[in-house]
Coordinates of C-alpha atoms in Angstrom, one line a residue:
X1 CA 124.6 59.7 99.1
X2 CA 125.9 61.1 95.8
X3 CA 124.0 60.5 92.6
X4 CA 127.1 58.9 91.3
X5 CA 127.3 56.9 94.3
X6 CA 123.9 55.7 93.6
X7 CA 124.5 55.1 89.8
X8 CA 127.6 52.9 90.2
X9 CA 126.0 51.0 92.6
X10 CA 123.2 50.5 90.2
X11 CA 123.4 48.8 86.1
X12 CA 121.1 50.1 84.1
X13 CA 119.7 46.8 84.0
X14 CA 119.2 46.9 88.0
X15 CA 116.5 49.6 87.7
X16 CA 115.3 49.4 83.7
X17 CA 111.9 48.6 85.0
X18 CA 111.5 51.2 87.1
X19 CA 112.8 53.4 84.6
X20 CA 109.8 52.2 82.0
X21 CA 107.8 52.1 84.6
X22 CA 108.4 56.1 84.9
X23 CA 108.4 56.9 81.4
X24 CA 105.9 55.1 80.4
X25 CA 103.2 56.5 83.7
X26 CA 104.5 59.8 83.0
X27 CA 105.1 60.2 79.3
X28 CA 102.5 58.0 78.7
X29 CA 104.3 56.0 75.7
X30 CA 105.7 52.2 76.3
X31 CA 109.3 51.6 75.6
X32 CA 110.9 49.1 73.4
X33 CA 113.4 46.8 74.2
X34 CA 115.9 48.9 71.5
X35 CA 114.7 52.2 73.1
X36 CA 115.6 50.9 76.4
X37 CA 118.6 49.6 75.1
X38 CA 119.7 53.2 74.1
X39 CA 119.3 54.5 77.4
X40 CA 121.3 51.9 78.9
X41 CA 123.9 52.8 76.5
X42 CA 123.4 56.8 77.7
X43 CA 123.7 55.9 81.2
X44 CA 126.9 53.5 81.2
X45 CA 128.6 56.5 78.9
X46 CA 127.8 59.1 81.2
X47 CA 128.6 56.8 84.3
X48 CA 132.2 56.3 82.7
X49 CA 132.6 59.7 81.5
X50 CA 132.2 61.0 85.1
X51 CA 134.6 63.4 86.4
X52 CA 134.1 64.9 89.8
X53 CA 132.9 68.6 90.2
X54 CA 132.8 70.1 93.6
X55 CA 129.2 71.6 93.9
X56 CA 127.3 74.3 96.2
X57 CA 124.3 72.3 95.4
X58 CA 122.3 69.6 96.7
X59 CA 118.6 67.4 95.0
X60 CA 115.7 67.4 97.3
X61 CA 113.4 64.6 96.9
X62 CA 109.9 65.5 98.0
X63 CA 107.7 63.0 96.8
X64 CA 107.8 60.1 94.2
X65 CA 108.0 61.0 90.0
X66 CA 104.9 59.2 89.3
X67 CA 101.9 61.8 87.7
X68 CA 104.7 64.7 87.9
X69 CA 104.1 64.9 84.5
X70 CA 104.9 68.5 83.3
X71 CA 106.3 70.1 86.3
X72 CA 109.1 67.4 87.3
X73 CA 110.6 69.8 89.4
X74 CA 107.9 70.2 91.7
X75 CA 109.0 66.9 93.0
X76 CA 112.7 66.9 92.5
X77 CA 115.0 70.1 92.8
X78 CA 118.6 71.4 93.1
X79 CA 119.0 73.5 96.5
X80 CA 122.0 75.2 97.5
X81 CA 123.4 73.4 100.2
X82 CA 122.7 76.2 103.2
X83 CA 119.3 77.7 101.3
X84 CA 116.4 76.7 101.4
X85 CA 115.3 78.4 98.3
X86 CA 115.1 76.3 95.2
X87 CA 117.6 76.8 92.4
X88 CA 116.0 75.4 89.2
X89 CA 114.8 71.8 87.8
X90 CA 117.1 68.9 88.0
X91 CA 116.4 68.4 84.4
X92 CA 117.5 71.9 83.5
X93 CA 120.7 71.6 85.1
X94 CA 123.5 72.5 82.8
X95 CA 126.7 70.6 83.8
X96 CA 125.9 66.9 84.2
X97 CA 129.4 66.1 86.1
X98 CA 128.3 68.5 89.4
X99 CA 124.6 67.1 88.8
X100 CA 126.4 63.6 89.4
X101 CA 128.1 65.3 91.9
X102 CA 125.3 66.5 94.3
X103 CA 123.8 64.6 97.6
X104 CA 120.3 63.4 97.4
X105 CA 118.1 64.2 100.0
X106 CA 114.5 62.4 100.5
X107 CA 111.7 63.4 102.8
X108 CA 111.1 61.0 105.7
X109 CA 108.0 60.5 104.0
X110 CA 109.1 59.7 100.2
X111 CA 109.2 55.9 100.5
X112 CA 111.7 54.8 97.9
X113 CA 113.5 51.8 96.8
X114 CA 117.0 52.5 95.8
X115 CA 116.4 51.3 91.9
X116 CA 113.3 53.9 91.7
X117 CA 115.5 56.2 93.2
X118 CA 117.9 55.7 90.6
X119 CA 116.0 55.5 88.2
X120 CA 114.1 58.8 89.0
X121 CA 117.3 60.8 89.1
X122 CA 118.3 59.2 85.5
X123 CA 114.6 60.6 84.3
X124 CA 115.0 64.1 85.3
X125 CA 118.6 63.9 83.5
X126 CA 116.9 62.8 80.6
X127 CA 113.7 64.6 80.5
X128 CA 115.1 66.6 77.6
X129 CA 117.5 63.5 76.1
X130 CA 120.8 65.0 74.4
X131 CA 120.9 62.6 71.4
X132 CA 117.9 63.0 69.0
X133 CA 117.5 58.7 68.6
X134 CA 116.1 58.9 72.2
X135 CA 112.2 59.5 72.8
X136 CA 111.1 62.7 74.4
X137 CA 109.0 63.1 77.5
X138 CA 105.9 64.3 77.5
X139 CA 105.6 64.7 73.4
X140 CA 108.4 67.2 73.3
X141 CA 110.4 68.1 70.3
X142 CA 114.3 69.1 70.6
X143 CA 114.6 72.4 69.4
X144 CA 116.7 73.4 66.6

């Protein structure tokens, strides 16, 4: 399944507490109901704005995002569809329509609901947020 398949299947709403859940394990900092709300907002724009991107590249899942905390790509990774080799964090990704683009792979043994799943791939697309209203992981600042 395609992330975008998964994130039109899915409101915000659907997985918002798996999402703070996430953030708040991992970034150790509790969300408010208005920061939450700004996500929501991020995540319906970017789920309208979509426009498909054929990509080379596929997400591997190898475990679950809780305690990934800093090296979120050690768990979740864009591969080239016929490599195995790694090609870079999820979160580092630089076009957002082939990242919505790309297949999601699990390991048999990553036992995950569809709303964590969701809301795992929404985390590593926001690990560094693009609008400077929403809270950074892991006490990050944006650069300048």
């Amino acid at each position: 399944m395609k992330v975008i398949s998964i994130f039109k299947k899915h409101t915000f709403d659907d997985f918002s507490a798996d999402f703070a859940h996430l953030f708040e394990v991992n970034c150790r900092q509790k969300l408010s109901d208005d920061t939450l709300e700004l996500w929501k907002e991020l995540y319906n724009k970017w789920v309208a704005d979509y426009q498909p991107q054929p990509t080379p590249y596929h997400i591997r899942i190898v475990w679950r995002w809780e305690y990934c905390s800093p090296m979120c790509d050690m768990n979740c990774a864009v591969f080239e569809r016929r490599d195995l080799r790694g090609c870079g964090a999820v979160f580092a990704h630089d076009s957002r329509n082939e990242y919505l683009s790309m297949p999601v792979r699990c390991s048999r043994d990553v036992e995950l609901t569809e709303t964590e799943l969701a809301a795992g791939l929404f985390f590593e697309m926001t690990y560094f947020p693009p609008d400077k209203e929403l809270p950074f992981p892991f006490g990050r600042k944006k650069e300048s």
